[in-house]
Amino acid sequence: MKHKLAISIVSAVLFLLIGIITVSAQGSDKAILSAPTSTPAAAADRVVTTTVKSTAKAKVDTCYDCHAELLDKHPKVAADWKDSVHGAAGVSCADCHGGDPTLDQMKTSMSAAAGFIGVPDRTKTPEICGACHSNVERMRQYNLPTDQYSKYKDSVHGAKLAEGVTQVAICSDCHGSHAIKKASDPTADVYPLNVPALCSRCHSDAKMMEPFNIPTNQFDVYKSSVHGEALLGKQDVRAPNCASCHGSHDAKPPTSAEVVNVCGKCHTATQNYYEQSLHSQLKEAAPKCWTCHGNHDVTKPDENMFTHTASTEPVCTTCHDIQTLDLIVDKAKFANPDDRRCDTCHHQDSWIYEQVLSLKSAMTVADLAYKQGDVMIAEAIGRGMIMNDAESRLAEARTSLISARAAIHTTKLTEVTKLTDKADASAKEAQQMASDKLGENLFRREAMFVAMGVIITNIGILAVVRRRLYKELE
Amino acid sequence: MDRTNPEKPSGLFNGIVDWMDERFQVRTLVQSALHVKIPRKAKTFYLGGITMFLFMVQVVTGSLLALYYQPTPDRAYDSVMFIMSNVNFGWLIRSIHSWGANLMIVSVVLHLLRVFFQGVYKRPRELTWVAGMFLLIVTLVFGFTGYLLPWDQRAYWATTVGTEIAGAMPFVGEFALNFLRSGPDITASTLSRFFGMHTLWLPMTLAAMLLVHLVLFHQQGIADPTKPVSRAKPDASATPEPEGKLLPFFPHYLLSEAIAWYVILGILIILASLWPVGLEAKANALQTPAHVKPEWYFLFLYQLLKFVPRVAGVLAPIVAIPLLVLLPFFDRNPELKPRKRLFAVIIGLLTVAGIIGLTIWGQFS
Amino acid sequence: MESTTSATRPDKKLVSRRGFSRFLLGFSFISTVAGAIIPILGYLLPPPSANAGNGGRVLVGTTKDIPIGQGKVVPVAGKPVMVINSNDGVHAFSAICTHLGCICMYDPVRKMIICPCHDGQFNPVTGVVVSGPPPKPLASIAVSVDGDNIFIGEA
Ligand code: HEM
Ligand code: FES
């Protein structure tokens, strides 16, 4: 406390000596010692300049003093600011709104002459924020990046804004204007768990999206996807939110060329496998992650993704350009999750269909062996047997099985069967261990019956002898 | 099994007995121990004997477990796992030991209740009762110390909360906690301490107390719960009971006792075969499992501590145990029939109901 | 009892009856003792697995099997253990991934413990998560090297 006071006094003295400020020595003095709104002392030596012209940088903040006392929304705005990161870091009203906070007359302090601009124009806002947030010197102490503004200019939001479309998202739409919070603050709208709801505020609004002709169901679809369930259901912040794939400041839909890298950010092993496949070498015609898994609606993959359940007529134009006979991928054909199957392209008469079936059966066999092992172990555990060995053998099986699932992305049968064979073998071993234990359990029960036989015989004998003894007693 | 008959000196057994008899009069010894008579009206439900049988079972199975068990945090869990999965009949021995411990608690408590409700702790059996109370405490401590030994999650955390009960005592709490755990935390030295208690101190103490208990019981004979306490000097009241109202302790009573033991043995084997004891994951001090609870026979205390002020909850047993130990000295009502000692019986019933209620509550909360 | 027996001794029938009782009790005694002795003897026979008595340690291999820069998963008491011989000594961890329990492997090229299931990666010296979904580090396990021999568990 004392320390802080010393710093304030020293810095105040400095201010006086350099004489940067226009305030009279007496006024400044008073501000330091008595003004309730004096910004934290540490901010005193920081000179903030923004594109907004404010004529004075001082410890007096008549904006706050008045607005905190006004009616309606004003006290809330003042309080929001005070609790915000900006309030704490000493970024004042005038830094964004202009004006002169040292003057205590509204007419002068909020005059154009004093640089007052009122509510910043939507098209100007990113620039105002960017003035500080692009400044490396200024952001270093907060460990904040400085590329948001340039990224924003590249985003769809930013580009549209530059065209004068003002309903696109600007900084304050996501971060708030006065009550700005850290992204790591769980109550912030930009906290990972809250991002989908934040984006959907606009993107689920059909009326708002109408001029842009884009769908509005992404949030609903996302919510029930594996990703949405992990993020919103299990509150797992590591699960991807909208920004993980689209970027935040640089928001844009990933292009077909990018998607493999986007998904591969997390699914590295799968990406490695995919890149070994013929699929990945098809360039434009390549099926990408989303061809089979969808984008917002990714669900848990399973063995049914190989072939259609009912037989379907293949449509040539799904994969072939009828004119040039080149290979293509008609993404629209994969919009329906039921059609995201290998045999959508590799139809029953194609020579790869055979391979699809072999992959499917290898996976199904291994999966079944694993599941059976699981059931048997559970049963043995239920009977009180200790199943550690079998459990770790089954974990081996599962490891190979999951690896095999990832290896499907190579589309190479030998790669996959290497792993499924391993999974199958481990699972069978685990099954064997479980059935041994179940056999031992049966033996225990049989032995118990023998022991009970002996005990009951003995009780019988003793009862007979006892009866005789009591008779003798009479 | 053998009634000695000096006029029938044939057979190896008799030969050996004769040889011993010549040297230390073994026949007289055994006869004086066994050939007593007990009132036919006495009803023990064989509970004391069953407890004793279970103690013997525990001694045998426990000594066997000690052959493979290794009392260090690093090895304890693995060695128990080894007993369960590699040693022949290891699962059986460990399961019997575990079920035996639980049954022993049940039977010792039932034994106490039978003694209490029959009122047979009264003069001249005050000291038998006091010795019995010590046996009860030792039995509970047996259970408490044994529970930690497998060093799995359940063991570790049940001991953590169990020792915390002791830590809640006023003034001496911290000392008690440190004493039990051999330090502020449950560590290797806690395990050594519990192991030493469980396998050396407690069996010796229990055996010694049991000897006292049985000698007293032998000297006094079984009480007749239908007759009020006599205030007369013992020798003055030495008018012998008519023969018809008496039953030879040996072989008649002991034979029934043996039948009871077989029944208990059968129950033990069924429990151990159908519900062998398990082993949870190895103890991990950094990961508290979802439902930490002490053993069921301490649950009532644990539950009590949850809703009465801590100090009161801990003081309750501290006050109750000495009261219970000294019960025969301040319960001076000479009557034994429940109807004639309503106050004691009602207090007893309320206590039992309270403990059962708290235990059930604790189980489901 | 004494009086009853002496009074009835001359009676042949009773003597044989008593003989029968004795026979029954003898059977009872012997069957009980046998029933108890069999499991006890079985229990006392040292079981086949050698690991338990090994001074508390389990020999999992030699530094020749696992040279510097290599790692291997070995079963210890039925559980997979990752043993890594790195430049700064031998380390051991539970090989069970903290994510969903797959069994990790050592990747000598990346010098990383990796989980093949969801590509979790762990530091091979400390066991902490480097990347991927695992929420917690791999549990480290005591390991010691005696000459060439690598042992798991404290002595
Ligand atoms: C390890 C624990 C115990 C063992 C092994 C044990 C053993 C026995 C045995 C074998 C008897 C002979 C009568 C019968 O079988 O009921 C007996 C009697 C008795 N026990 Fe215990 N007992 C134990 C604990 C207790 C406890 C906790 C109490 C009460 C606090 C108690 C109080 C008595 C009394 C008063 C008698 C005499 C009863 C009579 O004369 O009818 N005992 N005990
Ligand atoms: S199980 Fe290891 S990363 Fe998922």
PDB file of N, CA and C in Angstrom, chain A residues 434-473:
ATOM      1  N   ALA A 434     -10.659 -65.059 -19.892  1.00  0.00           N
ATOM      2  CA  ALA A 434     -11.936 -64.906 -19.206  1.00  0.00           C
ATOM      3  C   ALA A 434     -12.614 -66.258 -19.077  1.00  0.00           C
ATOM      4  N   SER A 435     -12.540 -67.081 -20.124  1.00  0.00           N
ATOM      5  CA  SER A 435     -13.265 -68.333 -19.995  1.00  0.00           C
ATOM      6  C   SER A 435     -12.540 -69.272 -19.029  1.00  0.00           C
ATOM      7  N   ASP A 436     -11.194 -69.144 -18.953  1.00  0.00           N
ATOM      8  CA  ASP A 436     -10.488 -69.908 -17.916  1.00  0.00           C
ATOM      9  C   ASP A 436     -10.979 -69.518 -16.529  1.00  0.00           C
ATOM     10  N   LYS A 437     -11.089 -68.194 -16.344  1.00  0.00           N
ATOM     11  CA  LYS A 437     -11.517 -67.724 -15.021  1.00  0.00           C
ATOM     12  C   LYS A 437     -12.947 -68.159 -14.727  1.00  0.00           C
ATOM     13  N   LEU A 438     -13.786 -68.132 -15.759  1.00  0.00           N
ATOM     14  CA  LEU A 438     -15.166 -68.567 -15.542  1.00  0.00           C
ATOM     15  C   LEU A 438     -15.185 -70.053 -15.201  1.00  0.00           C
ATOM     16  N   GLY A 439     -14.268 -70.811 -15.843  1.00  0.00           N
ATOM     17  CA  GLY A 439     -14.161 -72.232 -15.525  1.00  0.00           C
ATOM     18  C   GLY A 439     -13.732 -72.431 -14.081  1.00  0.00           C
ATOM     19  N   GLU A 440     -12.745 -71.622 -13.671  1.00  0.00           N
ATOM     20  CA  GLU A 440     -12.284 -71.747 -12.290  1.00  0.00           C
ATOM     21  C   GLU A 440     -13.406 -71.413 -11.318  1.00  0.00           C
ATOM     22  N   ASN A 441     -14.192 -70.423 -11.715  1.00  0.00           N
ATOM     23  CA  ASN A 441     -15.312 -70.038 -10.863  1.00  0.00           C
ATOM     24  C   ASN A 441     -16.304 -71.184 -10.716  1.00  0.00           C
ATOM     25  N   LEU A 442     -16.526 -71.892 -11.813  1.00  0.00           N
ATOM     26  CA  LEU A 442     -17.429 -73.028 -11.774  1.00  0.00           C
ATOM     27  C   LEU A 442     -16.872 -74.086 -10.819  1.00  0.00           C
ATOM     28  N   PHE A 443     -15.553 -74.299 -10.925  1.00  0.00           N
ATOM     29  CA  PHE A 443     -14.912 -75.281 -10.040  1.00  0.00           C
ATOM     30  C   PHE A 443     -15.118 -74.879  -8.578  1.00  0.00           C
ATOM     31  N   ARG A 444     -14.952 -73.590  -8.318  1.00  0.00           N
ATOM     32  CA  ARG A 444     -15.147 -73.139  -6.936  1.00  0.00           C
ATOM     33  C   ARG A 444     -16.540 -73.476  -6.435  1.00  0.00           C
ATOM     34  N   ARG A 445     -17.508 -73.265  -7.317  1.00  0.00           N
ATOM     35  CA  ARG A 445     -18.878 -73.527  -6.880  1.00  0.00           C
ATOM     36  C   ARG A 445     -19.101 -75.013  -6.650  1.00  0.00           C
ATOM     37  N   GLU A 446     -18.516 -75.822  -7.527  1.00  0.00           N
ATOM     38  CA  GLU A 446     -18.668 -77.266  -7.332  1.00  0.00           C
ATOM     39  C   GLU A 446     -17.998 -77.696  -6.034  1.00  0.00           C
ATOM     40  N   ALA A 447     -16.776 -77.175  -5.820  1.00  0.00           N
ATOM     41  CA  ALA A 447     -16.058 -77.523  -4.597  1.00  0.00           C
ATOM     42  C   ALA A 447     -16.861 -77.096  -3.376  1.00  0.00           C
ATOM     43  N   MET A 448     -17.535 -75.951  -3.522  1.00  0.00           N
ATOM     44  CA  MET A 448     -18.347 -75.477  -2.409  1.00  0.00           C
ATOM     45  C   MET A 448     -19.438 -76.496  -2.074  1.00  0.00           C
ATOM     46  N   PHE A 449     -20.042 -77.077  -3.124  1.00  0.00           N
ATOM     47  CA  PHE A 449     -21.104 -78.051  -2.866  1.00  0.00           C
ATOM     48  C   PHE A 449     -20.556 -79.286  -2.154  1.00  0.00           C
ATOM     49  N   VAL A 450     -19.357 -79.715  -2.561  1.00  0.00           N
ATOM     50  CA  VAL A 450     -18.753 -80.875  -1.894  1.00  0.00           C
ATOM     51  C   VAL A 450     -18.524 -80.542  -0.419  1.00  0.00           C
ATOM     52  N   ALA A 451     -17.908 -79.356  -0.183  1.00  0.00           N
ATOM     53  CA  ALA A 451     -17.632 -78.966   1.195  1.00  0.00           C
ATOM     54  C   ALA A 451     -18.916 -78.896   2.006  1.00  0.00           C
ATOM     55  N   MET A 452     -19.968 -78.338   1.393  1.00  0.00           N
ATOM     56  CA  MET A 452     -21.237 -78.234   2.106  1.00  0.00           C
ATOM     57  C   MET A 452     -21.766 -79.633   2.430  1.00  0.00           C
ATOM     58  N   GLY A 453     -21.557 -80.579   1.482  1.00  0.00           N
ATOM     59  CA  GLY A 453     -21.990 -81.962   1.721  1.00  0.00           C
ATOM     60  C   GLY A 453     -21.325 -82.503   2.975  1.00  0.00           C
ATOM     61  N   VAL A 454     -20.012 -82.303   3.072  1.00  0.00           N
ATOM     62  CA  VAL A 454     -19.276 -82.813   4.232  1.00  0.00           C
ATOM     63  C   VAL A 454     -19.802 -82.145   5.504  1.00  0.00           C
ATOM     64  N   ILE A 455     -19.984 -80.835   5.419  1.00  0.00           N
ATOM     65  CA  ILE A 455     -20.409 -80.113   6.627  1.00  0.00           C
ATOM     66  C   ILE A 455     -21.793 -80.578   7.074  1.00  0.00           C
ATOM     67  N   ILE A 456     -22.694 -80.728   6.115  1.00  0.00           N
ATOM     68  CA  ILE A 456     -24.043 -81.137   6.491  1.00  0.00           C
ATOM     69  C   ILE A 456     -24.028 -82.558   7.066  1.00  0.00           C
ATOM     70  N   THR A 457     -23.220 -83.435   6.471  1.00  0.00           N
ATOM     71  CA  THR A 457     -23.104 -84.778   7.040  1.00  0.00           C
ATOM     72  C   THR A 457     -22.643 -84.691   8.495  1.00  0.00           C
ATOM     73  N   ASN A 458     -21.626 -83.861   8.704  1.00  0.00           N
ATOM     74  CA  ASN A 458     -21.099 -83.740  10.060  1.00  0.00           C
ATOM     75  C   ASN A 458     -22.136 -83.185  11.024  1.00  0.00           C
ATOM     76  N   ILE A 459     -22.862 -82.196  10.551  1.00  0.00           N
ATOM     77  CA  ILE A 459     -23.903 -81.646  11.425  1.00  0.00           C
ATOM     78  C   ILE A 459     -24.907 -82.758  11.745  1.00  0.00           C
ATOM     79  N   GLY A 460     -25.237 -83.537  10.715  1.00  0.00           N
ATOM     80  CA  GLY A 460     -26.167 -84.654  10.920  1.00  0.00           C
ATOM     81  C   GLY A 460     -25.639 -85.619  11.979  1.00  0.00           C
ATOM     82  N   ILE A 461     -24.372 -85.985  11.836  1.00  0.00           N
ATOM     83  CA  ILE A 461     -23.779 -86.929  12.788  1.00  0.00           C
ATOM     84  C   ILE A 461     -23.857 -86.372  14.208  1.00  0.00           C
ATOM     85  N   LEU A 462     -23.436 -85.105  14.333  1.00  0.00           N
ATOM     86  CA  LEU A 462     -23.431 -84.511  15.673  1.00  0.00           C
ATOM     87  C   LEU A 462     -24.847 -84.443  16.229  1.00  0.00           C
ATOM     88  N   ALA A 463     -25.807 -84.174  15.348  1.00  0.00           N
ATOM     89  CA  ALA A 463     -27.190 -84.080  15.813  1.00  0.00           C
ATOM     90  C   ALA A 463     -27.655 -85.444  16.320  1.00  0.00           C
ATOM     91  N   VAL A 464     -27.277 -86.504  15.599  1.00  0.00           N
ATOM     92  CA  VAL A 464     -27.667 -87.853  16.029  1.00  0.00           C
ATOM     93  C   VAL A 464     -27.065 -88.160  17.391  1.00  0.00           C
ATOM     94  N   VAL A 465     -25.764 -87.898  17.511  1.00  0.00           N
ATOM     95  CA  VAL A 465     -25.084 -88.191  18.777  1.00  0.00           C
ATOM     96  C   VAL A 465     -25.711 -87.378  19.906  1.00  0.00           C
ATOM     97  N   ARG A 466     -26.044 -86.137  19.578  1.00  0.00           N
ATOM     98  CA  ARG A 466     -26.606 -85.245  20.582  1.00  0.00           C
ATOM     99  C   ARG A 466     -27.947 -85.799  21.088  1.00  0.00           C
ATOM    100  N   ARG A 467     -28.745 -86.246  20.138  1.00  0.00           N
ATOM    101  CA  ARG A 467     -30.051 -86.775  20.532  1.00  0.00           C
ATOM    102  C   ARG A 467     -29.893 -87.942  21.484  1.00  0.00           C
ATOM    103  N   ARG A 468     -28.928 -88.792  21.126  1.00  0.00           N
ATOM    104  CA  ARG A 468     -28.680 -89.967  21.947  1.00  0.00           C
ATOM    105  C   ARG A 468     -28.255 -89.556  23.355  1.00  0.00           C
ATOM    106  N   LEU A 469     -27.372 -88.561  23.414  1.00  0.00           N
ATOM    107  CA  LEU A 469     -26.892 -88.096  24.719  1.00  0.00           C
ATOM    108  C   LEU A 469     -28.037 -87.568  25.561  1.00  0.00           C
ATOM    109  N   TYR A 470     -28.920 -86.799  24.936  1.00  0.00           N
ATOM    110  CA  TYR A 470     -30.024 -86.233  25.703  1.00  0.00           C
ATOM    111  C   TYR A 470     -30.956 -87.330  26.187  1.00  0.00           C
ATOM    112  N   LYS A 471     -31.100 -88.362  25.346  1.00  0.00           N
ATOM    113  CA  LYS A 471     -31.942 -89.486  25.772  1.00  0.00           C
ATOM    114  C   LYS A 471     -31.355 -90.144  26.996  1.00  0.00           C
ATOM    115  N   GLU A 472     -30.032 -90.364  26.961  1.00  0.00           N
ATOM    116  CA  GLU A 472     -29.352 -91.000  28.094  1.00  0.00           C
ATOM    117  C   GLU A 472     -29.538 -90.187  29.357  1.00  0.00           C
ATOM    118  N   LEU A 473     -29.642 -88.883  29.174  1.00  0.00           N
ATOM    119  CA  LEU A 473     -29.736 -87.982  30.317  1.00  0.00           C
ATOM    120  C   LEU A 473     -31.056 -88.158  31.068  1.00  0.00           C
TER     121      LEU A 473
END
